[in-house]
Coordinates of N, CA, C and O in Angstrom, one line a residue:
M94 N -13.4 1.2 12.8 CA -12.1 1.1 13.5 C -12.2 1.8 14.9 O -11.6 1.2 15.8
R95 N -12.8 2.9 15.0 CA -12.9 3.6 16.3 C -13.6 2.7 17.3 O -13.2 2.6 18.4
A96 N -14.8 2.2 16.8 CA -15.6 1.3 17.7 C -14.8 0.1 18.1 O -14.8 -0.3 19.3
A97 N -14.0 -0.5 17.2 CA -13.2 -1.6 17.6 C -12.2 -1.3 18.6 O -12.0 -2.0 19.5
G98 N -11.6 -0.1 18.4 CA -10.5 0.3 19.4 C -11.2 0.6 20.7 O -10.6 0.2 21.8
A99 N -12.3 1.2 20.7 CA -13.0 1.5 22.0 C -13.4 0.3 22.7 O -13.3 0.2 24.0
R100 N -13.9 -0.7 22.0 CA -14.3 -2.0 22.6 C -13.1 -2.9 22.8 O -13.3 -4.0 23.3
R101 N -12.0 -2.5 22.3 CA -10.8 -3.4 22.4 C -11.0 -4.7 21.7 O -10.6 -5.8 22.3
L102 N -11.6 -4.7 20.6 CA -11.8 -5.9 19.8 C -10.5 -6.4 19.4 O -9.8 -5.8 18.7
R103 N -10.2 -7.6 19.7 CA -9.0 -8.2 19.3 C -9.1 -8.8 17.9 O -10.2 -9.1 17.4
G104 N -8.0 -8.8 17.2 CA -8.0 -9.4 15.8 C -8.1 -8.4 14.7 O -7.9 -8.7 13.6
I105 N -8.4 -7.1 15.0 CA -8.4 -6.1 13.9 C -7.0 -5.5 13.9 O -6.5 -5.0 14.9
I106 N -6.4 -5.6 12.7 CA -5.0 -5.2 12.6 C -5.0 -3.7 12.1 O -4.2 -2.9 12.6
G107 N -5.8 -3.4 11.1 CA -5.9 -2.0 10.6 C -6.0 -2.0 9.1 O -6.0 -3.1 8.5
P108 N -6.0 -0.8 8.5 CA -6.1 -0.7 7.1 C -4.8 -1.2 6.4 O -3.8 -1.1 7.0
V109 N -4.9 -1.6 5.2 CA -3.8 -2.0 4.4 C -2.7 -1.0 4.4 O -1.5 -1.2 4.6
S110 N -3.1 0.3 4.2 CA -2.1 1.4 4.2 C -1.3 1.5 5.4 O -0.1 2.0 5.3
A111 N -1.7 1.0 6.5 CA -1.0 1.1 7.8 C 0.0 0.0 8.0 O 0.9 0.1 8.9
I112 N 0.0 -1.0 7.2 CA 0.9 -2.2 7.5 C 2.1 -2.2 6.5 O 2.9 -3.1 6.7
L113 N 2.2 -1.3 5.6 CA 3.3 -1.4 4.7 C 4.0 0.0 4.5 O 3.4 1.0 4.8
K114 N 5.2 -0.1 4.1 CA 6.0 1.0 3.7 C 6.5 0.8 2.3 O 6.8 -0.3 1.9
V115 N 6.5 1.9 1.6 CA 6.9 1.7 0.1 C 8.2 2.4 -0.1 O 8.5 3.4 0.5
E116 N 9.0 1.8 -1.1 CA 10.2 2.4 -1.5 C 10.0 3.8 -2.0 O 9.0 4.0 -2.8
P117 N 10.8 4.8 -1.6 CA 10.6 6.2 -2.1 C 10.6 6.2 -3.6 O 11.3 5.5 -4.3
G118 N 9.6 7.0 -4.2 CA 9.5 7.1 -5.6 C 8.5 6.1 -6.2 O 8.1 6.2 -7.3
C119 N 8.1 5.1 -5.4 CA 7.2 4.1 -5.9 C 5.8 4.2 -5.3 O 4.9 3.4 -5.5
E120 N 5.6 5.2 -4.5 CA 4.3 5.4 -3.7 C 3.1 5.4 -4.7 O 2.1 4.8 -4.4
V121 N 3.2 6.3 -5.7 CA 2.1 6.4 -6.6 C 1.7 5.1 -7.3 O 0.6 4.7 -7.4
A122 N 2.8 4.4 -7.7 CA 2.6 3.2 -8.4 C 1.9 2.1 -7.5 O 0.9 1.5 -7.9
V123 N 2.4 2.0 -6.3 CA 1.8 1.0 -5.4 C 0.4 1.4 -5.0 O -0.5 0.6 -4.9
E124 N 0.2 2.7 -4.7 CA -1.2 3.1 -4.4 C -2.1 2.9 -5.6 O -3.3 2.4 -5.4
T125 N -1.7 3.1 -6.8 CA -2.5 2.8 -8.0 C -2.7 1.3 -8.1 O -3.9 0.9 -8.3
A126 N -1.7 0.5 -7.8 CA -1.9 -1.0 -7.9 C -2.9 -1.5 -6.8 O -3.7 -2.4 -7.1
L127 N -2.8 -0.9 -5.6 CA -3.8 -1.3 -4.6 C -5.2 -0.8 -4.9 O -6.1 -1.5 -4.5
G128 N -5.3 0.4 -5.5 CA -6.7 0.9 -5.7 C -7.5 1.0 -4.4 O -7.0 1.4 -3.4
G129 N -8.7 0.6 -4.5 CA -9.6 0.6 -3.3 C -9.2 -0.3 -2.2 O -9.6 -0.1 -1.0
S130 N -8.3 -1.3 -2.5 CA -7.9 -2.2 -1.4 C -7.0 -1.5 -0.4 O -6.8 -2.0 0.7
I131 N -6.5 -0.3 -0.7 CA -5.7 0.4 0.3 C -6.4 0.7 1.6 O -5.8 0.8 2.6
Q132 N -7.8 0.8 1.5 CA -8.6 1.1 2.7 C -9.2 -0.2 3.3 O -9.9 -0.1 4.3
N133 N -9.0 -1.3 2.7 CA -9.5 -2.6 3.3 C -8.9 -2.8 4.6 O -7.8 -2.4 4.9
I134 N -9.7 -3.5 5.5 CA -9.2 -3.7 6.9 C -8.7 -5.1 7.0 O -9.4 -6.1 6.8
V135 N -7.5 -5.2 7.5 CA -6.9 -6.5 7.7 C -7.3 -7.0 9.1 O -7.2 -6.3 10.1
T136 N -7.7 -8.3 9.1 CA -8.0 -8.9 10.4 C -7.2 -10.2 10.5 O -6.7 -10.7 9.6
D137 N -7.2 -10.7 11.8 CA -6.4 -12.0 12.0 C -7.1 -13.2 11.4 O -6.4 -14.1 10.9
N138 N -8.4 -13.2 11.4 CA -9.1 -14.4 10.8 C -10.6 -14.1 10.4 O -11.0 -12.9 10.6
E139 N -11.2 -15.1 9.9 CA -12.6 -14.9 9.4 C -13.6 -14.5 10.5 O -14.5 -13.7 10.2
Q140 N -13.4 -15.1 11.6 CA -14.3 -14.8 12.7 C -14.3 -13.3 13.1 O -15.4 -12.7 13.4
T141 N -13.2 -12.7 13.2 CA -13.1 -11.3 13.5 C -13.8 -10.5 12.4 O -14.5 -9.6 12.7
A142 N -13.5 -10.8 11.1 CA -14.2 -10.1 10.0 C -15.7 -10.3 10.1 O -16.4 -9.3 9.9
K143 N -16.1 -11.5 10.4 CA -17.6 -11.8 10.5 C -18.2 -10.9 11.6 O -19.2 -10.3 11.5
G144 N -17.5 -10.8 12.8 CA -18.0 -10.0 13.9 C -18.1 -8.6 13.5 O -19.0 -7.9 13.9
M145 N -17.1 -8.1 12.8 CA -17.1 -6.7 12.4 C -18.2 -6.4 11.4 O -18.9 -5.4 11.4
I146 N -18.5 -7.3 10.5 CA -19.5 -7.2 9.5 C -20.9 -7.1 10.2 O -21.8 -6.3 9.9
E147 N -21.1 -8.0 11.2 CA -22.3 -8.0 12.0 C -22.5 -6.7 12.7 O -23.6 -6.2 12.8
Y148 N -21.4 -6.2 13.3 CA -21.4 -4.9 14.0 C -21.8 -3.8 13.1 O -22.6 -2.9 13.4
L149 N -21.2 -3.7 11.9 CA -21.6 -2.7 10.9 C -23.0 -2.8 10.5 O -23.7 -1.8 10.4
K150 N -23.5 -4.0 10.3 CA -24.9 -4.3 9.9 C -25.9 -3.8 11.0 O -26.8 -3.1 10.8
K151 N -25.6 -4.3 12.2 CA -26.5 -4.1 13.4 C -26.6 -2.6 13.6 O -27.7 -2.1 13.9
N152 N -25.5 -1.8 13.5 CA -25.6 -0.4 13.8 C -25.8 0.5 12.6 O -25.7 1.7 12.7
R153 N -25.9 -0.2 11.4 CA -26.1 0.6 10.2 C -25.0 1.6 9.9 O -25.3 2.7 9.6
Y154 N -23.8 1.1 10.1 CA -22.6 2.0 9.9 C -22.0 1.9 8.5 O -21.0 2.5 8.3
G155 N -22.7 1.3 7.6 CA -22.1 1.2 6.3 C -21.5 -0.2 6.0 O -21.7 -1.2 6.7
R156 N -20.6 -0.2 5.0 CA -19.9 -1.4 4.6 C -18.4 -1.2 4.6 O -17.9 -0.1 4.5
A157 N -17.7 -2.3 4.7 CA -16.3 -2.3 4.7 C -15.8 -3.7 4.1 O -16.6 -4.7 4.2
T158 N -14.7 -3.7 3.6 CA -14.1 -4.9 3.1 C -13.0 -5.4 4.1 O -12.1 -4.5 4.4
F159 N -13.1 -6.6 4.5 CA -12.1 -7.1 5.4 C -11.2 -8.2 4.8 O -11.7 -8.9 3.9
L160 N -10.0 -8.2 5.2 CA -9.0 -9.2 4.6 C -8.5 -10.1 5.7 O -7.5 -9.7 6.4
P161 N -9.2 -11.2 6.0 CA -8.7 -12.1 7.0 C -7.3 -12.7 6.6 O -7.2 -13.3 5.5
L162 N -6.3 -12.6 7.4 CA -5.0 -13.2 7.0 C -5.1 -14.7 6.8 O -4.3 -15.2 6.0
T163 N -6.0 -15.4 7.4 CA -6.1 -16.8 7.3 C -6.6 -17.2 5.9 O -6.5 -18.3 5.5
N164 N -7.2 -16.2 5.2 CA -7.7 -16.5 3.8 C -6.7 -16.2 2.7 O -7.0 -16.5 1.5
M165 N -5.7 -15.5 3.0 CA -4.8 -15.0 2.0 C -3.8 -16.1 1.5 O -3.4 -17.0 2.2
R166 N -3.6 -16.1 0.2 CA -2.7 -17.0 -0.5 C -1.7 -16.3 -1.3 O -2.0 -15.2 -1.9
N167 N -0.5 -16.9 -1.5 CA 0.5 -16.3 -2.3 C 0.0 -16.2 -3.8 O -0.6 -17.2 -4.2
S168 N 0.4 -15.2 -4.5 CA 0.1 -15.0 -5.9 C 1.2 -15.5 -6.7 O 2.4 -15.3 -6.4
N169 N 0.9 -16.1 -7.8 CA 2.0 -16.6 -8.8 C 1.9 -15.7 -10.0 O 0.9 -15.8 -10.7
F170 N 2.9 -15.0 -10.3 CA 3.0 -14.2 -11.5 C 3.2 -15.1 -12.7 O 4.1 -15.9 -12.7
Q171 N 2.3 -15.0 -13.6 CA 2.3 -16.0 -14.7 C 3.2 -15.7 -15.9 O 3.4 -16.5 -16.7
S172 N 3.9 -14.5 -15.9 CA 4.7 -14.2 -17.0 C 6.1 -13.7 -16.5 O 6.5 -12.5 -16.7
P173 N 6.9 -14.6 -15.9 CA 8.2 -14.2 -15.3 C 9.1 -13.5 -16.4 O 10.0 -12.7 -16.0
A174 N 9.0 -13.8 -17.6 CA 9.9 -13.2 -18.7 C 9.6 -11.7 -18.8 O 10.5 -11.0 -19.1
A175 N 8.4 -11.3 -18.4 CA 8.1 -9.9 -18.5 C 8.9 -9.0 -17.5 O 9.1 -7.9 -17.7
L176 N 9.4 -9.7 -16.5 CA 10.2 -9.0 -15.5 C 11.6 -8.5 -16.1 O 12.2 -7.6 -15.5
K177 N 11.9 -9.0 -17.2 CA 13.2 -8.7 -17.9 C 13.0 -7.6 -19.0 O 14.0 -7.3 -19.6
E178 N 11.8 -7.2 -19.2 CA 11.5 -6.2 -20.3 C 12.1 -4.9 -19.9 O 12.2 -4.5 -18.7
Q179 N 12.3 -4.1 -20.9 CA 12.9 -2.7 -20.7 C 11.9 -1.9 -19.9 O 10.7 -1.8 -20.2
G180 N 12.4 -1.2 -18.9 CA 11.5 -0.3 -18.1 C 10.9 -0.9 -16.9 O 10.3 -0.2 -16.1
V181 N 11.0 -2.2 -16.8 CA 10.3 -2.9 -15.6 C 11.1 -2.6 -14.4 O 12.3 -2.8 -14.3
I182 N 10.4 -2.2 -13.3 CA 11.1 -2.0 -12.0 C 10.9 -3.2 -11.2 O 11.8 -3.6 -10.4
G183 N 9.8 -3.9 -11.3 CA 9.6 -5.1 -10.6 C 8.1 -5.3 -10.3 O 7.2 -4.6 -10.7
L184 N 7.8 -6.4 -9.6 CA 6.4 -6.6 -9.2 C 6.1 -5.7 -8.0 O 7.0 -5.4 -7.2
A185 N 4.9 -5.2 -7.9 CA 4.5 -4.3 -6.9 C 4.8 -4.8 -5.5 O 5.2 -4.0 -4.6
D186 N 4.6 -6.1 -5.2 CA 4.8 -6.6 -3.9 C 6.3 -6.6 -3.4 O 6.6 -6.7 -2.3
T187 N 7.2 -6.5 -4.4 CA 8.6 -6.4 -4.1 C 9.1 -5.0 -3.7 O 10.2 -4.8 -3.3
L188 N 8.2 -4.0 -3.9 CA 8.6 -2.6 -3.7 C 8.0 -2.1 -2.4 O 8.1 -0.9 -2.1
V189 N 7.4 -3.0 -1.6 CA 6.9 -2.7 -0.3 C 7.6 -3.5 0.8 O 8.0 -4.6 0.6
M190 N 7.6 -2.8 2.0 CA 8.2 -3.5 3.1 C 7.1 -3.7 4.2 O 6.3 -2.7 4.4
A191 N 7.1 -4.8 4.8 CA 6.1 -5.0 5.9 C 6.6 -6.2 6.8 O 7.6 -6.9 6.4
E192 N 6.0 -6.4 7.9 CA 6.4 -7.5 8.8 C 6.1 -8.8 8.0 O 5.2 -8.8 7.1
S193 N 6.8 -9.8 8.3 CA 6.7 -11.1 7.6 C 5.3 -11.7 7.6 O 4.8 -12.3 6.7
T194 N 4.6 -11.3 8.7 CA 3.2 -11.8 8.9 C 2.3 -11.4 7.7 O 1.3 -12.1 7.4
Y195 N 2.6 -10.3 7.1 CA 1.8 -9.7 6.0 C 2.2 -10.0 4.6 O 1.6 -9.5 3.6
R196 N 3.3 -10.7 4.4 CA 3.9 -11.0 3.1 C 2.9 -11.7 2.2 O 2.8 -11.4 1.0
T197 N 2.2 -12.7 2.7 CA 1.2 -13.4 1.9 C 0.1 -12.5 1.4 O -0.3 -12.5 0.2
L198 N -0.4 -11.6 2.3 CA -1.4 -10.6 2.0 C -0.9 -9.7 0.9 O -1.6 -9.5 -0.1
L199 N 0.3 -9.2 1.0 CA 0.8 -8.3 0.0 C 1.0 -9.0 -1.3 O 0.9 -8.4 -2.4
S200 N 1.4 -10.2 -1.2 CA 1.6 -11.0 -2.5 C 0.3 -11.1 -3.2 O 0.2 -11.0 -4.4
Q201 N -0.8 -11.4 -2.4 CA -2.1 -11.5 -3.1 C -2.6 -10.2 -3.7 O -3.1 -10.2 -4.7
L202 N -2.4 -9.1 -2.9 CA -2.8 -7.8 -3.4 C -2.0 -7.2 -4.5 O -2.5 -6.6 -5.4
L203 N -0.7 -7.5 -4.5 CA 0.3 -6.8 -5.4 C 1.1 -7.7 -6.2 O 1.8 -7.2 -7.1
G204 N 1.1 -9.0 -6.0 CA 2.0 -9.9 -6.6 C 1.8 -10.2 -8.1 O 2.6 -10.8 -8.7
R205 N 0.7 -9.7 -8.7 CA 0.5 -9.9 -10.1 C 0.5 -8.6 -10.9 O 0.1 -8.5 -12.0
T206 N 1.0 -7.5 -10.2 CA 1.0 -6.2 -10.8 C 2.5 -5.8 -11.1 O 3.3 -5.7 -10.2
L207 N 2.7 -5.5 -12.4 CA 4.1 -5.2 -12.9 C 4.2 -3.6 -12.8 O 3.3 -2.9 -13.2
V208 N 5.3 -3.2 -12.2 CA 5.5 -1.7 -12.1 C 6.6 -1.4 -13.1 O 7.6 -2.0 -13.2
V209 N 6.3 -0.4 -13.9 CA 7.1 0.0 -15.0 C 7.4 1.5 -14.9 O 6.6 2.3 -14.4
D210 N 8.5 2.0 -15.5 CA 8.9 3.4 -15.3 C 8.0 4.4 -16.1 O 7.6 5.4 -15.6
T211 N 7.7 4.1 -17.4 CA 6.9 5.0 -18.2 C 5.7 4.3 -18.9 O 5.7 3.1 -19.0
I212 N 4.8 5.2 -19.3 CA 3.6 4.6 -20.0 C 4.1 4.0 -21.4 O 3.4 3.1 -21.8
D213 N 5.1 4.6 -22.0 CA 5.5 4.0 -23.3 C 6.0 2.6 -23.1 O 5.7 1.7 -23.9
H214 N 6.8 2.4 -22.1 CA 7.3 1.0 -21.8 C 6.1 0.1 -21.4 O 6.0 -1.1 -21.8
A215 N 5.2 0.6 -20.7 CA 4.0 -0.1 -20.3 C 3.2 -0.6 -21.5 O 2.8 -1.7 -21.6
I216 N 3.0 0.3 -22.4 CA 2.2 0.0 -23.6 C 2.9 -1.1 -24.4 O 2.3 -2.0 -24.9
A217 N 4.2 -0.9 -24.6 CA 5.0 -1.9 -25.4 C 4.9 -3.3 -24.7 O 4.7 -4.3 -25.4
I218 N 5.0 -3.3 -23.4 CA 5.0 -4.6 -22.7 C 3.6 -5.2 -22.8 O 3.4 -6.4 -23.0
A219 N 2.6 -4.4 -22.6 CA 1.2 -4.8 -22.7 C 0.9 -5.4 -24.1 O 0.3 -6.5 -24.2
R220 N 1.4 -4.8 -25.2 CA 1.2 -5.3 -26.5 C 1.9 -6.6 -26.7 O 1.3 -7.6 -27.2
K221 N 3.2 -6.7 -26.2 CA 4.0 -7.9 -26.4 C 3.3 -9.1 -25.7 O 3.3 -10.2 -26.2
Y222 N 2.7 -8.9 -24.5 CA 2.1 -9.9 -23.8 C 0.5 -10.0 -24.0 O -0.2 -10.5 -23.2
R223 N 0.1 -9.4 -25.1 CA -1.3 -9.4 -25.6 C -2.3 -9.0 -24.6 O -3.3 -9.6 -24.4
H224 N -1.9 -7.9 -23.9 CA -2.8 -7.3 -22.9 C -3.3 -8.3 -21.8 O -4.5 -8.3 -21.5
T225 N -2.4 -9.1 -21.4 CA -2.8 -10.1 -20.3 C -2.3 -9.7 -18.9 O -2.6 -10.4 -18.0
L226 N -1.4 -8.7 -18.9 CA -0.8 -8.3 -17.6 C -1.5 -7.1 -17.0 O -2.0 -6.2 -17.7
R227 N -1.4 -7.0 -15.7 CA -1.8 -5.7 -15.0 C -0.5 -4.9 -14.8 O 0.5 -5.4 -14.2
I228 N -0.4 -3.7 -15.3 CA 0.8 -2.9 -15.3 C 0.4 -1.5 -14.7 O -0.6 -0.9 -15.1
V229 N 1.3 -1.0 -13.8 CA 1.1 0.4 -13.4 C 2.5 1.1 -13.6 O 3.5 0.4 -13.6
T230 N 2.4 2.4 -13.8 CA 3.6 3.2 -14.0 C 3.9 4.0 -12.7 O 3.1 4.1 -11.9
L231 N 5.1 4.5 -12.7 CA 5.5 5.3 -11.5 C 4.7 6.5 -11.4 O 4.5 7.1 -10.3
E232 N 4.1 7.0 -12.5 CA 3.2 8.2 -12.4 C 1.8 7.9 -12.2 O 0.9 8.8 -12.1
G233 N 1.5 6.6 -12.1 CA 0.1 6.2 -11.7 C -0.8 5.8 -12.8 O -2.0 5.5 -12.6
E234 N -0.3 5.7 -14.1 CA -1.1 5.1 -15.1 C -1.3 3.6 -14.9 O -0.4 3.0 -14.3
S235 N -2.4 3.1 -15.3 CA -2.7 1.7 -15.1 C -3.2 1.1 -16.4 O -4.1 1.6 -17.1
L236 N -2.6 -0.1 -16.8 CA -3.0 -0.8 -17.9 C -3.5 -2.2 -17.4 O -2.8 -2.9 -16.7
S237 N -4.8 -2.5 -17.7 CA -5.4 -3.7 -17.2 C -5.4 -4.8 -18.2 O -5.4 -4.5 -19.4
P238 N -5.5 -6.0 -17.8 CA -5.7 -7.1 -18.7 C -7.0 -6.9 -19.5 O -7.9 -6.4 -19.0
G239 N -6.9 -7.1 -20.8 CA -8.0 -6.8 -21.7 C -7.8 -5.5 -22.5 O -8.4 -5.3 -23.5
G240 N -6.9 -4.7 -22.0 CA -6.5 -3.5 -22.8 C -6.9 -2.2 -22.3 O -6.5 -1.1 -22.9
S241 N -7.7 -2.1 -21.3 CA -8.2 -0.7 -20.8 C -7.0 0.0 -20.1 O -6.1 -0.6 -19.6
M242 N -7.0 1.3 -20.3 CA -5.9 2.2 -19.7 C -6.6 3.2 -18.9 O -7.6 3.8 -19.3
T243 N -6.0 3.5 -17.7 CA -6.5 4.6 -16.8 C -5.3 5.5 -16.5 O -4.2 5.1 -16.3
G244 N -5.6 6.8 -16.5 CA -4.6 7.8 -16.2 C -5.1 9.2 -16.2 O -6.3 9.4 -16.4
G245 N -4.3 10.1 -16.1 CA -4.7 11.5 -16.0 C -4.1 12.2 -14.8 O -3.2 11.7 -14.1
A246 N -4.6 13.4 -14.5 CA -4.0 14.2 -13.4 C -4.8 13.8 -12.1 O -6.0 13.6 -12.1
F247 N -4.0 13.8 -11.0 CA -4.6 13.6 -9.7 C -5.1 14.9 -9.2 O -4.5 16.0 -9.5
K248 N -6.2 14.9 -8.5 CA -6.8 16.1 -8.0 C -5.9 16.8 -6.9 O -5.8 18.0 -6.8
N249 N -5.3 16.0 -6.1 CA -4.3 16.5 -5.1 C -2.9 16.0 -5.4 O -2.8 14.9 -6.0
S250 N -1.9 16.7 -5.0 CA -0.6 16.3 -5.5 C 0.1 15.3 -4.6 O 1.1 14.8 -5.0
S251 N -0.5 14.9 -3.5 CA 0.2 13.9 -2.7 C -0.8 12.7 -2.5 O -2.0 12.9 -2.5
N252 N -0.2 11.6 -2.3 CA -0.9 10.4 -2.1 C -0.8 9.9 -0.7 O 0.1 10.4 0.1
L253 N -1.6 9.0 -0.3 CA -1.6 8.5 1.1 C -0.3 7.9 1.5 O 0.2 8.2 2.6
L254 N 0.3 7.0 0.7 CA 1.5 6.4 1.0 C 2.7 7.4 1.0 O 3.6 7.3 1.9
G255 N 2.7 8.3 0.1 CA 3.7 9.3 0.0 C 3.7 10.3 1.2 O 4.7 10.7 1.8
R256 N 2.4 10.6 1.6 CA 2.3 11.5 2.8 C 2.8 10.9 4.1 O 3.4 11.6 4.9
R257 N 2.6 9.6 4.2 CA 3.2 8.9 5.4 C 4.7 9.0 5.5 O 5.3 9.3 6.5
R258 N 5.3 8.8 4.3 CA 6.8 8.9 4.3 C 7.2 10.3 4.5 O 8.2 10.6 5.3
E259 N 6.5 11.3 3.9 CA 6.8 12.7 4.2 C 6.7 13.1 5.6 O 7.6 13.8 6.2
I260 N 5.7 12.6 6.3 CA 5.5 12.9 7.7 C 6.7 12.3 8.5 O 7.2 13.0 9.4
E261 N 7.1 11.1 8.2 CA 8.2 10.5 8.9 C 9.5 11.3 8.7 O 10.3 11.5 9.6
E262 N 9.7 11.7 7.4 CA 10.9 12.5 7.1 C 10.9 13.9 7.8 O 11.9 14.3 8.4
L263 N 9.7 14.5 7.9 CA 9.6 15.8 8.6 C 9.8 15.6 10.1 O 10.4 16.5 10.7
E264 N 9.3 14.6 10.7 CA 9.4 14.3 12.1 C 10.9 14.1 12.4 O 11.4 14.7 13.4
A265 N 11.6 13.4 11.5 CA 13.1 13.2 11.8 C 13.8 14.6 11.6 O 14.7 14.9 12.4
A266 N 13.4 15.4 10.6 CA 14.1 16.7 10.5 C 13.8 17.6 11.7 O 14.7 18.3 12.1
C267 N 12.6 17.6 12.2 CA 12.2 18.3 13.4 C 13.1 17.9 14.6 O 13.6 18.7 15.4
K268 N 13.2 16.6 14.7 CA 14.0 16.1 15.8 C 15.5 16.6 15.7 O 16.1 17.0 16.7
R269 N 16.0 16.5 14.5 CA 17.4 17.0 14.3 C 17.5 18.5 14.6 O 18.5 18.9 15.3
A270 N 16.5 19.2 14.2 CA 16.5 20.7 14.5 C 16.4 21.0 15.9 O 17.1 21.9 16.5
L271 N 15.6 20.2 16.7 CA 15.5 20.4 18.1 C 16.8 20.1 18.8 O 17.2 20.8 19.8
E272 N 17.5 19.1 18.4 CA 18.8 18.7 18.9 C 19.8 19.8 18.7 O 20.6 20.1 19.6
Q273 N 19.8 20.4 17.5 CA 20.7 21.5 17.2 C 20.4 22.7 18.1 O 21.3 23.4 18.6
V274 N 19.1 23.0 18.3 CA 18.7 24.1 19.1 C 19.2 23.9 20.6 O 19.8 24.8 21.2
E275 N 19.0 22.7 21.1 CA 19.5 22.3 22.4 C 21.0 22.5 22.5 O 21.5 23.0 23.5
A276 N 21.7 22.1 21.5 CA 23.2 22.2 21.5 C 23.6 23.7 21.5 O 24.5 24.1 22.3
V277 N 22.9 24.5 20.7 CA 23.2 25.9 20.7 C 22.9 26.6 22.0 O 23.7 27.4 22.5
Q278 N 21.7 26.2 22.6 CA 21.4 26.8 23.9 C 22.4 26.4 25.0 O 22.7 27.2 25.8
K279 N 22.8 25.2 24.9 CA 23.8 24.7 25.9 C 25.1 25.5 25.7 O 25.7 25.9 26.7
E280 N 25.5 25.7 24.5 CA 26.7 26.4 24.2 C 26.6 27.9 24.7 O 27.5 28.5 25.2
L281 N 25.4 28.5 24.4 CA 25.2 29.9 24.9 C 25.3 29.9 26.4 O 25.8 30.9 27.0
A282 N 24.7 29.0 27.1 CA 24.7 29.0 28.6 C 26.1 28.9 29.1 O 26.4 29.5 30.1
E283 N 26.9 28.1 28.4 CA 28.3 27.9 28.9 C 29.1 29.2 28.6 O 30.0 29.5 29.4
T284 N 28.8 29.8 27.5 CA 29.5 31.1 27.2 C 29.1 32.2 28.2 O 29.9 32.9 28.7

């Protein structure tokens, strides 16, 4: 990414994590649903992705996964009745906000993942639909088609998407505090 910026390579949009905002409280679920895809690099088309792959290869900089927007297709959730089950919050792609340009990408990455409030509801839904759905909970447990379950404690208490929201909230709070300080200073000067 640094090399692309330095060379001003057009067509590289950035990592998936940079193009979306998540509804508060749903960050862990969306980050779990994205998994490793959260670090994938979005490009405008296949040619840009191809150029970056050649660049990485030529310079032995490692590997990366690129998501050309021209290759993305909308996902069709196969079990719409599951959206009405107890505890369901919605499909993961409906819990994120992004520019309209990226909606198809987000549909492909998140449009088949059901977000549920608790693991108990997730287990009940998974059983009812014979373990054919991908389900994540608000706390980050994941139930995959086929029946596997993933969960446990996170090593750090904050996640990438949650940290971004926290930073935005703290910046806004700092701005408000600075405005209050200026107002108090102005009042003191007048006094």
